[in-house]
Amino acid sequence: MPDTTAPSPSEQDRDRSSRARFAPLANQTVIAGLTVVAAVSSVLLPWLEVTNGPAMWSGVVLALLGLAATALIVCRPALLAVELLVPALDFVAIGLLRFGTGDARSVFLAAILLPLIWIAARPGRRHIVYPLAGTAVTFLLPIVLDPGDILASELVRLVFVLLVFAAVAGVTNELARQAALRLRTAQQLRRIAESEIGQAARVQRALLPGSDVGIPAEFTVRGVCLPARSVGGDFYDWFPTSDGAAFTLGDVMGKGAGAGMIAAVVRSVMRTSVDAADPAASVAAASGALSTDTGDASTDQFTTCFHLRVAADGSARWADAGHGLNLLLRRAGGSEWLRSGDLPIGVDTAWTSARTALLPGDVVVSVSDGVLDLFGGDVDALEAFRAFATAHPEPDDLVTGIGALGDDVEHDDDVTVLAVRYDGR
């Protein structure tokens, strides 16, 4: 059963695009927020020091300006080309924060990882070099602001930090590259699958009879199939026979392409048995087509099926393979279910036929179990469907009405209806 709450592929793409658009704003919000928290904590907490207040607050102002700039970029997508100027500004802001809160003793140096990862996660090896240049700016800024004696240890520290951060940037860039590659591969496979499913759906729709051309004038037949997915497991069919016409409705357990393939096999075999007078023989032939050489079912899925053959004089024979949702509406009034105790195709190997005499104006309606969901899907759904069918006995009205319900009501199962009226000679 499909999850109707799950987003469609197009919705997922839009959601992913929206998240990517707002990612810079989220990144900068974290950086600006941590910068403000660092400055305020340094002022309020006695064990944190402020060595240069103006430099510290200048770093805060730069981070907030970066936040404002990022908000502008998000509002104007044309400015996305200059997005990396914001993390470049953050390297300066963190350098000022470091200088103002103890320089080499500052506890806030780890914040430099945020703009570094921001840049390194972008595609291209050049985005490993850019954050290293920013890291160098962060460490050299205190030397520029206070060009006193430059200790050799500071230079060694700078070289070592650059090496470490080069490794971090390289790993981040490579992970991002691999993730992007996997995403592109998944998207390509999804597009191929969608194309194949679309072709399967078109083939399945083409297999459904488009009109009653060729059906003898003694019959009026209408049908509709609303799959819950692009490819469904329900099908209906009709075709002329030597003495009248044959009508079939099948419901394969499950949805999707696999169920659609089984439905196509059952339909095809039913058609090839056009000369078989016994409907049960047609059902048995369909079962044989779905069996392996060892006689075992080739799939765990089973198929319920109703197959009806009506002669021009109104004499009807039918087989019901575990379906049970077949209603005979008498023109004179009243209705009865056409059911048997036989099991579905894939569960049993033998079926029996029953006989029914149709009078002019009588209508046989067969539906899939998805139709019952349109009438509440509970124990009263059968009687609700019977009442609806009794109130709309004309095949056109009945099929159009249930089709409209299927369009208006969310359904997790395929909705299929076949209505046959015997009009007589």
Coordinates of C-alpha atoms in Angstrom, one line a residue:
M1 CA 0.0 0.0 0.0
P2 CA 1.5 3.3 -1.0
D3 CA 2.2 5.9 1.6
T4 CA 0.0 8.8 0.5
T5 CA 1.7 11.1 3.0
A6 CA 5.1 10.7 1.4
P7 CA 6.3 13.5 -0.8
S8 CA 6.4 13.0 -4.6
P9 CA 9.8 13.2 -6.4
S10 CA 9.0 16.7 -7.6
E11 CA 8.1 17.8 -4.1
Q12 CA 11.4 16.3 -2.8
D13 CA 13.3 18.2 -5.4
R14 CA 11.6 21.5 -4.5
D15 CA 12.2 20.9 -0.8
R16 CA 15.9 20.1 -1.4
S17 CA 16.3 23.2 -3.6
S18 CA 14.6 25.3 -0.8
R19 CA 17.0 23.9 1.8
A20 CA 20.0 24.6 -0.4
R21 CA 18.9 28.2 -0.9
F22 CA 18.6 28.9 2.8
A23 CA 21.7 26.9 3.8
P24 CA 24.0 30.0 3.7
L25 CA 21.6 31.9 6.0
A26 CA 21.6 29.0 8.4
N27 CA 25.4 28.8 8.4
Q28 CA 25.8 32.5 9.0
T29 CA 23.2 32.5 11.7
V30 CA 25.2 30.0 13.7
I31 CA 28.5 31.9 13.2
A32 CA 27.0 35.2 14.1
G33 CA 25.2 33.8 17.1
L34 CA 28.3 32.1 18.5
T35 CA 30.3 35.3 17.9
V36 CA 27.8 37.3 19.9
V37 CA 27.7 34.7 22.7
A38 CA 31.5 34.6 22.8
A39 CA 31.7 38.4 23.2
V40 CA 28.9 38.6 25.8
S41 CA 30.3 35.7 27.8
S42 CA 33.8 37.3 27.8
V43 CA 32.3 40.5 29.3
L44 CA 30.1 38.7 31.9
L45 CA 32.1 35.8 33.0
P46 CA 35.1 36.5 35.3
W47 CA 37.3 33.6 34.1
L48 CA 37.2 34.8 30.5
E49 CA 39.3 37.8 29.6
V50 CA 38.9 40.7 27.3
T51 CA 42.3 41.9 26.0
N52 CA 41.0 44.4 23.4
G53 CA 37.3 45.4 23.6
P54 CA 37.1 47.4 20.4
A55 CA 38.7 44.5 18.4
M56 CA 36.3 42.0 20.0
W57 CA 33.2 44.0 19.3
S58 CA 34.4 44.8 15.8
G59 CA 34.4 41.1 15.2
V60 CA 30.8 40.9 16.4
V61 CA 29.8 43.7 14.1
L62 CA 31.5 42.0 11.1
A63 CA 29.7 38.7 11.8
L64 CA 26.3 40.5 12.1
L65 CA 27.1 42.4 8.8
G66 CA 27.7 39.0 7.3
L67 CA 24.3 37.8 8.6
A68 CA 22.6 40.8 7.0
A69 CA 24.5 40.2 3.7
T70 CA 23.5 36.5 3.7
A71 CA 19.8 37.5 4.2
L72 CA 20.1 39.8 1.2
I73 CA 21.7 37.0 -0.9
V74 CA 18.9 34.6 0.0
C75 CA 16.3 37.2 -1.0
R76 CA 18.1 37.9 -4.3
P77 CA 19.3 34.6 -5.8
A78 CA 21.3 36.5 -8.4
L79 CA 23.7 37.4 -5.6
L80 CA 24.5 33.7 -4.9
A81 CA 27.7 34.1 -6.9
V82 CA 29.2 36.3 -4.2
E83 CA 28.1 34.0 -1.3
L84 CA 31.7 33.0 -0.4
L85 CA 32.5 36.6 0.5
V86 CA 30.5 36.1 3.7
P87 CA 32.6 33.2 5.2
A88 CA 35.7 35.2 4.0
L89 CA 34.4 38.0 6.2
D90 CA 33.9 35.6 9.0
F91 CA 37.6 34.7 9.0
V92 CA 38.4 38.3 9.7
A93 CA 35.6 38.5 12.4
I94 CA 37.0 35.4 14.2
G95 CA 40.5 36.9 14.0
L96 CA 39.3 40.1 15.7
L97 CA 37.4 38.0 18.3
R98 CA 40.5 36.0 19.0
F99 CA 42.7 39.1 19.3
G100 CA 40.2 40.7 21.6
T101 CA 39.7 37.7 23.9
G102 CA 43.3 36.7 24.7
D103 CA 44.9 36.0 21.3
A104 CA 46.8 32.7 21.6
R105 CA 44.9 32.1 24.9
S106 CA 41.4 32.7 23.4
V107 CA 39.0 29.8 23.9
F108 CA 37.0 30.8 20.8
L109 CA 39.5 29.8 18.1
A110 CA 37.5 26.6 17.3
A111 CA 34.9 28.8 15.7
I112 CA 37.2 29.0 12.7
L113 CA 36.1 25.6 11.6
L114 CA 32.6 26.9 10.7
P115 CA 33.6 29.1 7.8
L116 CA 36.3 26.6 6.8
I117 CA 33.7 23.8 6.4
W118 CA 31.2 26.1 4.8
I119 CA 33.7 26.8 1.9
A120 CA 35.4 23.4 1.8
A121 CA 32.0 21.6 1.3
R122 CA 31.5 23.3 -2.1
P123 CA 32.6 21.3 -5.2
G124 CA 36.1 21.9 -6.6
R125 CA 39.5 21.5 -5.2
R126 CA 40.0 25.2 -5.2
H127 CA 37.7 25.3 -2.2
I128 CA 40.4 23.6 -0.2
V129 CA 42.8 26.5 -0.8
Y130 CA 40.3 29.3 -0.1
P131 CA 39.7 28.3 3.6
L132 CA 43.4 27.9 4.2
A133 CA 44.0 31.5 3.0
G134 CA 41.2 32.5 5.4
T135 CA 42.8 30.6 8.3
A136 CA 46.1 32.3 7.6
V137 CA 44.3 35.7 7.8
T138 CA 42.7 34.7 11.1
F139 CA 46.1 33.8 12.6
L140 CA 48.1 36.7 11.0
L141 CA 45.5 39.4 12.0
P142 CA 46.7 39.7 15.6
I143 CA 50.3 40.1 14.3
V144 CA 49.1 42.9 12.0
L145 CA 47.2 44.7 14.7
D146 CA 50.0 44.3 17.3
P147 CA 53.3 44.0 15.4
G148 CA 55.5 43.4 18.4
D149 CA 58.1 40.8 18.7
I150 CA 57.0 37.9 16.5
L151 CA 57.7 34.7 18.3
A152 CA 59.1 31.7 16.4
S153 CA 56.5 29.6 18.3
E154 CA 53.7 31.6 16.6
L155 CA 55.1 30.9 13.2
V156 CA 55.4 27.2 14.0
R157 CA 51.8 27.3 15.4
L158 CA 50.6 28.9 12.2
V159 CA 52.3 26.3 10.0
F160 CA 51.0 23.4 12.1
V161 CA 47.4 24.8 12.2
L162 CA 47.4 25.3 8.4
L163 CA 48.5 21.7 8.0
V164 CA 45.7 20.5 10.3
F165 CA 43.1 22.6 8.7
A166 CA 44.3 21.7 5.2
A167 CA 43.5 18.1 6.2
V168 CA 40.1 19.0 7.6
A169 CA 39.3 21.0 4.4
G170 CA 40.5 18.2 2.2
V171 CA 38.4 15.6 4.0
T172 CA 35.4 17.8 4.0
N173 CA 35.7 18.6 0.3
E174 CA 36.1 14.9 -0.6
L175 CA 33.1 13.8 1.5
A176 CA 31.1 16.5 -0.2
R177 CA 32.2 15.4 -3.6
Q178 CA 31.3 11.8 -2.9
A179 CA 27.9 12.8 -1.5
A180 CA 27.2 14.9 -4.6
L181 CA 28.3 12.1 -6.9
R182 CA 26.0 9.7 -5.0
L183 CA 23.1 12.2 -5.3
R184 CA 23.6 12.6 -9.0
T185 CA 23.7 8.9 -9.5
A186 CA 20.5 8.4 -7.5
Q187 CA 18.8 11.2 -9.4
Q188 CA 19.8 9.6 -12.7
L189 CA 18.6 6.2 -11.6
R190 CA 15.3 7.8 -10.4
R191 CA 14.8 9.5 -13.8
I192 CA 15.4 6.2 -15.6
A193 CA 13.0 4.4 -13.2
E194 CA 10.4 7.1 -13.7
S195 CA 10.7 6.9 -17.4
E196 CA 10.3 3.1 -17.4
I197 CA 7.3 3.3 -15.0
G198 CA 5.8 6.0 -17.3
Q199 CA 6.2 3.7 -20.3
A200 CA 4.7 0.8 -18.3
A201 CA 1.7 3.0 -17.3
R202 CA 1.2 4.0 -21.0
V203 CA 1.3 0.3 -22.1
Q204 CA -1.1 -0.7 -19.3
R205 CA -3.6 2.1 -20.2
A206 CA -3.3 1.0 -23.9
L207 CA -4.3 -2.6 -22.9
L208 CA -7.6 -1.4 -21.4
P209 CA -10.4 -1.4 -23.9
G210 CA -11.0 2.1 -25.1
S211 CA -14.5 1.6 -26.4
D212 CA -17.1 -1.2 -26.9
V213 CA -16.5 -1.4 -30.7
G214 CA -16.8 -5.0 -31.7
I215 CA -19.1 -5.9 -28.8
P216 CA -22.5 -7.2 -30.0
A217 CA -25.4 -4.8 -29.9
E218 CA -27.0 -6.9 -27.2
F219 CA -24.6 -5.4 -24.6
T220 CA -23.7 -2.0 -23.2
V221 CA -20.4 -2.0 -21.3
R222 CA -18.5 0.6 -19.5
G223 CA -15.3 0.5 -17.3
V224 CA -12.9 2.7 -15.5
C225 CA -9.6 2.1 -13.7
L226 CA -7.9 4.6 -11.4
P227 CA -4.6 3.2 -10.2
A228 CA -3.2 4.3 -6.8
R229 CA 0.2 4.5 -8.5
S230 CA 1.3 5.1 -12.1
V231 CA 1.0 1.4 -12.7
G232 CA -1.7 -0.5 -10.9
G233 CA -2.6 -4.1 -10.3
D234 CA -6.3 -3.8 -11.4
F235 CA -7.6 -4.4 -14.9
Y236 CA -10.8 -4.9 -16.8
D237 CA -11.4 -6.2 -20.3
W238 CA -14.1 -7.2 -22.7
F239 CA -14.1 -8.9 -26.1
P240 CA -16.6 -10.5 -28.5
T241 CA -17.0 -14.3 -28.5
S242 CA -18.5 -16.6 -31.1
D243 CA -21.9 -16.5 -29.4
G244 CA -21.8 -13.2 -27.5
A245 CA -19.2 -11.4 -25.4
A246 CA -16.8 -12.0 -22.5
F247 CA -16.0 -9.6 -19.6
T248 CA -13.2 -9.7 -17.0
L249 CA -12.2 -7.8 -14.0
G250 CA -9.0 -8.7 -12.1
D251 CA -7.3 -7.4 -9.0
V252 CA -3.7 -8.4 -8.3
M253 CA -2.5 -8.2 -4.7
G254 CA -0.1 -5.3 -4.5
K255 CA 0.6 -2.2 -6.6
G256 CA 3.3 -1.0 -8.9
A257 CA 5.0 -2.4 -12.0
G258 CA 5.2 -6.0 -10.6
A259 CA 1.4 -6.2 -10.1
G260 CA 0.9 -4.5 -13.5
M261 CA 2.9 -7.2 -15.2
I262 CA 0.9 -10.0 -13.6
A263 CA -2.4 -8.1 -14.6
A264 CA -1.2 -7.9 -18.2
V265 CA -0.4 -11.7 -18.3
V266 CA -3.8 -12.6 -16.8
R267 CA -5.6 -10.3 -19.3
S268 CA -3.7 -11.7 -22.3
V269 CA -4.4 -15.3 -21.4
M270 CA -8.0 -14.6 -20.9
R271 CA -8.2 -13.1 -24.4
T272 CA -6.4 -16.1 -26.0
S273 CA -9.1 -18.4 -24.5
V274 CA -11.8 -16.7 -26.5
D275 CA -13.1 -20.0 -27.8
A276 CA -13.3 -21.6 -24.4
A277 CA -17.0 -21.8 -23.5
D278 CA -16.2 -22.5 -19.8
P279 CA -15.1 -19.4 -17.9
A280 CA -13.4 -21.6 -15.3
A281 CA -11.1 -23.0 -18.0
S282 CA -10.0 -19.5 -18.8
V283 CA -9.2 -18.8 -15.2
A284 CA -7.2 -22.1 -15.0
A285 CA -5.3 -21.1 -18.2
A286 CA -4.3 -17.8 -16.6
S287 CA -3.2 -19.6 -13.5
G288 CA -1.0 -21.9 -15.6
A289 CA 0.6 -18.9 -17.3
L290 CA 1.7 -17.7 -13.9
S291 CA 3.3 -21.0 -12.8
T292 CA 6.8 -22.2 -13.1
D293 CA 7.9 -25.5 -14.7
T294 CA 7.6 -27.1 -11.3
G295 CA 4.0 -26.0 -11.0
D296 CA 4.7 -23.6 -8.2
A297 CA 3.5 -20.0 -8.4
S298 CA 6.2 -17.8 -9.8
T299 CA 5.2 -15.1 -7.4
D300 CA 3.9 -14.7 -3.9
Q301 CA 1.2 -12.4 -5.2
F302 CA -2.3 -13.7 -5.9
T303 CA -5.0 -12.4 -8.2
T304 CA -8.7 -12.3 -7.7
C305 CA -10.7 -12.5 -10.9
F306 CA -14.2 -12.4 -12.2
H307 CA -14.8 -13.7 -15.7
L308 CA -18.2 -13.5 -17.3
R309 CA -19.4 -14.9 -20.6
V310 CA -22.8 -14.0 -21.9
A311 CA -24.5 -15.3 -25.0
A312 CA -26.7 -13.2 -27.2
D313 CA -29.8 -14.9 -25.7
G314 CA -28.9 -13.8 -22.2
S315 CA -27.6 -17.1 -20.9
A316 CA -24.5 -16.4 -18.8
R317 CA -21.7 -18.4 -17.3
W318 CA -19.2 -17.0 -14.9
A319 CA -16.3 -17.9 -12.7
D320 CA -15.3 -16.1 -9.5
A321 CA -11.7 -16.7 -8.4
G322 CA -11.8 -15.3 -4.8
H323 CA -13.2 -11.9 -6.0
G324 CA -16.7 -11.8 -4.6
L325 CA -17.4 -8.1 -5.5
N326 CA -19.8 -8.8 -8.3
L327 CA -23.4 -7.5 -8.1
L328 CA -26.3 -8.4 -10.4
L329 CA -28.9 -5.6 -10.6
R330 CA -32.2 -6.9 -11.9
R331 CA -34.3 -4.5 -14.0
A332 CA -37.4 -5.8 -12.4
G333 CA -36.0 -4.9 -9.0
G334 CA -33.7 -6.4 -6.4
S335 CA -30.1 -7.5 -6.6
E336 CA -27.9 -10.4 -5.8
W337 CA -24.2 -11.1 -5.3
L338 CA -22.4 -13.4 -7.8
R339 CA -19.9 -15.2 -5.6
S340 CA -18.3 -18.6 -5.3
G341 CA -16.2 -20.4 -2.8
D342 CA -13.3 -20.7 -5.1
L343 CA -9.9 -19.2 -4.1
P344 CA -7.8 -16.6 -6.1
I345 CA -5.3 -17.4 -8.8
G346 CA -2.0 -18.2 -7.2
V347 CA -3.7 -19.9 -4.2
D348 CA -5.9 -22.6 -5.8
T349 CA -5.6 -24.6 -9.1
A350 CA -9.2 -25.5 -9.8
W351 CA -12.3 -23.4 -10.3
T352 CA -15.9 -24.0 -11.2
S353 CA -18.4 -22.1 -13.3
A354 CA -21.9 -21.0 -12.4
R355 CA -24.9 -20.2 -14.7
T356 CA -27.1 -17.2 -14.6
A357 CA -29.9 -16.1 -16.9
L358 CA -29.9 -12.4 -17.7
L359 CA -33.1 -10.6 -18.8
P360 CA -33.0 -7.4 -20.9
G361 CA -32.1 -4.5 -18.7
D362 CA -30.2 -6.5 -16.1
V363 CA -26.8 -5.1 -15.2
V364 CA -23.8 -7.0 -13.8
V365 CA -21.3 -4.8 -11.9
S366 CA -17.9 -5.9 -10.8
V367 CA -15.5 -3.7 -8.8
S368 CA -12.1 -4.0 -7.1
D369 CA -11.8 -3.8 -3.4
G370 CA -10.5 -0.3 -3.7
V371 CA -14.0 0.8 -4.6
L372 CA -15.1 -0.2 -1.1
D373 CA -12.7 2.3 0.4
L374 CA -14.7 5.1 -1.3
F375 CA -17.7 4.0 0.7
G376 CA -15.9 4.0 4.1
G377 CA -14.0 0.7 3.8
D378 CA -15.8 -0.8 6.9
V379 CA -18.3 -3.5 7.3
D380 CA -21.1 -1.3 5.9
A381 CA -19.2 -0.5 2.7
L382 CA -20.7 -3.4 0.8
E383 CA -24.2 -2.3 1.5
A384 CA -23.3 1.3 0.8
F385 CA -21.9 0.2 -2.6
R386 CA -25.0 -1.9 -3.3
A387 CA -27.3 1.1 -2.5
F388 CA -25.2 3.4 -4.8
A389 CA -25.3 0.8 -7.6
T390 CA -29.1 0.3 -7.2
A391 CA -29.6 4.1 -7.4
H392 CA -27.4 4.4 -10.5
P393 CA -28.1 1.2 -12.5
E394 CA -27.2 2.7 -15.9
P395 CA -23.6 1.7 -16.8
D396 CA -22.7 5.2 -17.8
D397 CA -24.0 6.8 -14.6
L398 CA -22.6 4.0 -12.4
V399 CA -19.0 4.1 -13.8
T400 CA -18.9 7.9 -14.1
G401 CA -20.2 8.3 -10.5
I402 CA -17.7 5.9 -9.0
G403 CA -14.9 7.5 -11.1
A404 CA -15.9 10.9 -9.7
L405 CA -15.7 9.5 -6.2
G406 CA -12.3 8.1 -6.9
D407 CA -11.1 11.5 -8.1
D408 CA -12.5 13.3 -5.1
V409 CA -11.7 10.9 -2.3
E410 CA -8.1 10.0 -1.5
H411 CA -7.6 6.2 -2.0
D412 CA -4.7 4.0 -1.2
D413 CA -5.8 1.2 -3.5
D414 CA -6.6 0.9 -7.2
V415 CA -10.2 1.7 -8.0
T416 CA -11.7 -0.3 -10.9
V417 CA -15.3 -0.7 -12.1
L418 CA -16.8 -2.8 -14.9
A419 CA -20.5 -2.5 -15.6
V420 CA -22.3 -4.7 -18.2
R421 CA -26.0 -4.3 -19.2
Y422 CA -27.7 -7.0 -21.2
D423 CA -30.0 -5.2 -23.7
G424 CA -31.4 -8.3 -25.4
R425 CA -31.9 -9.1 -29.0

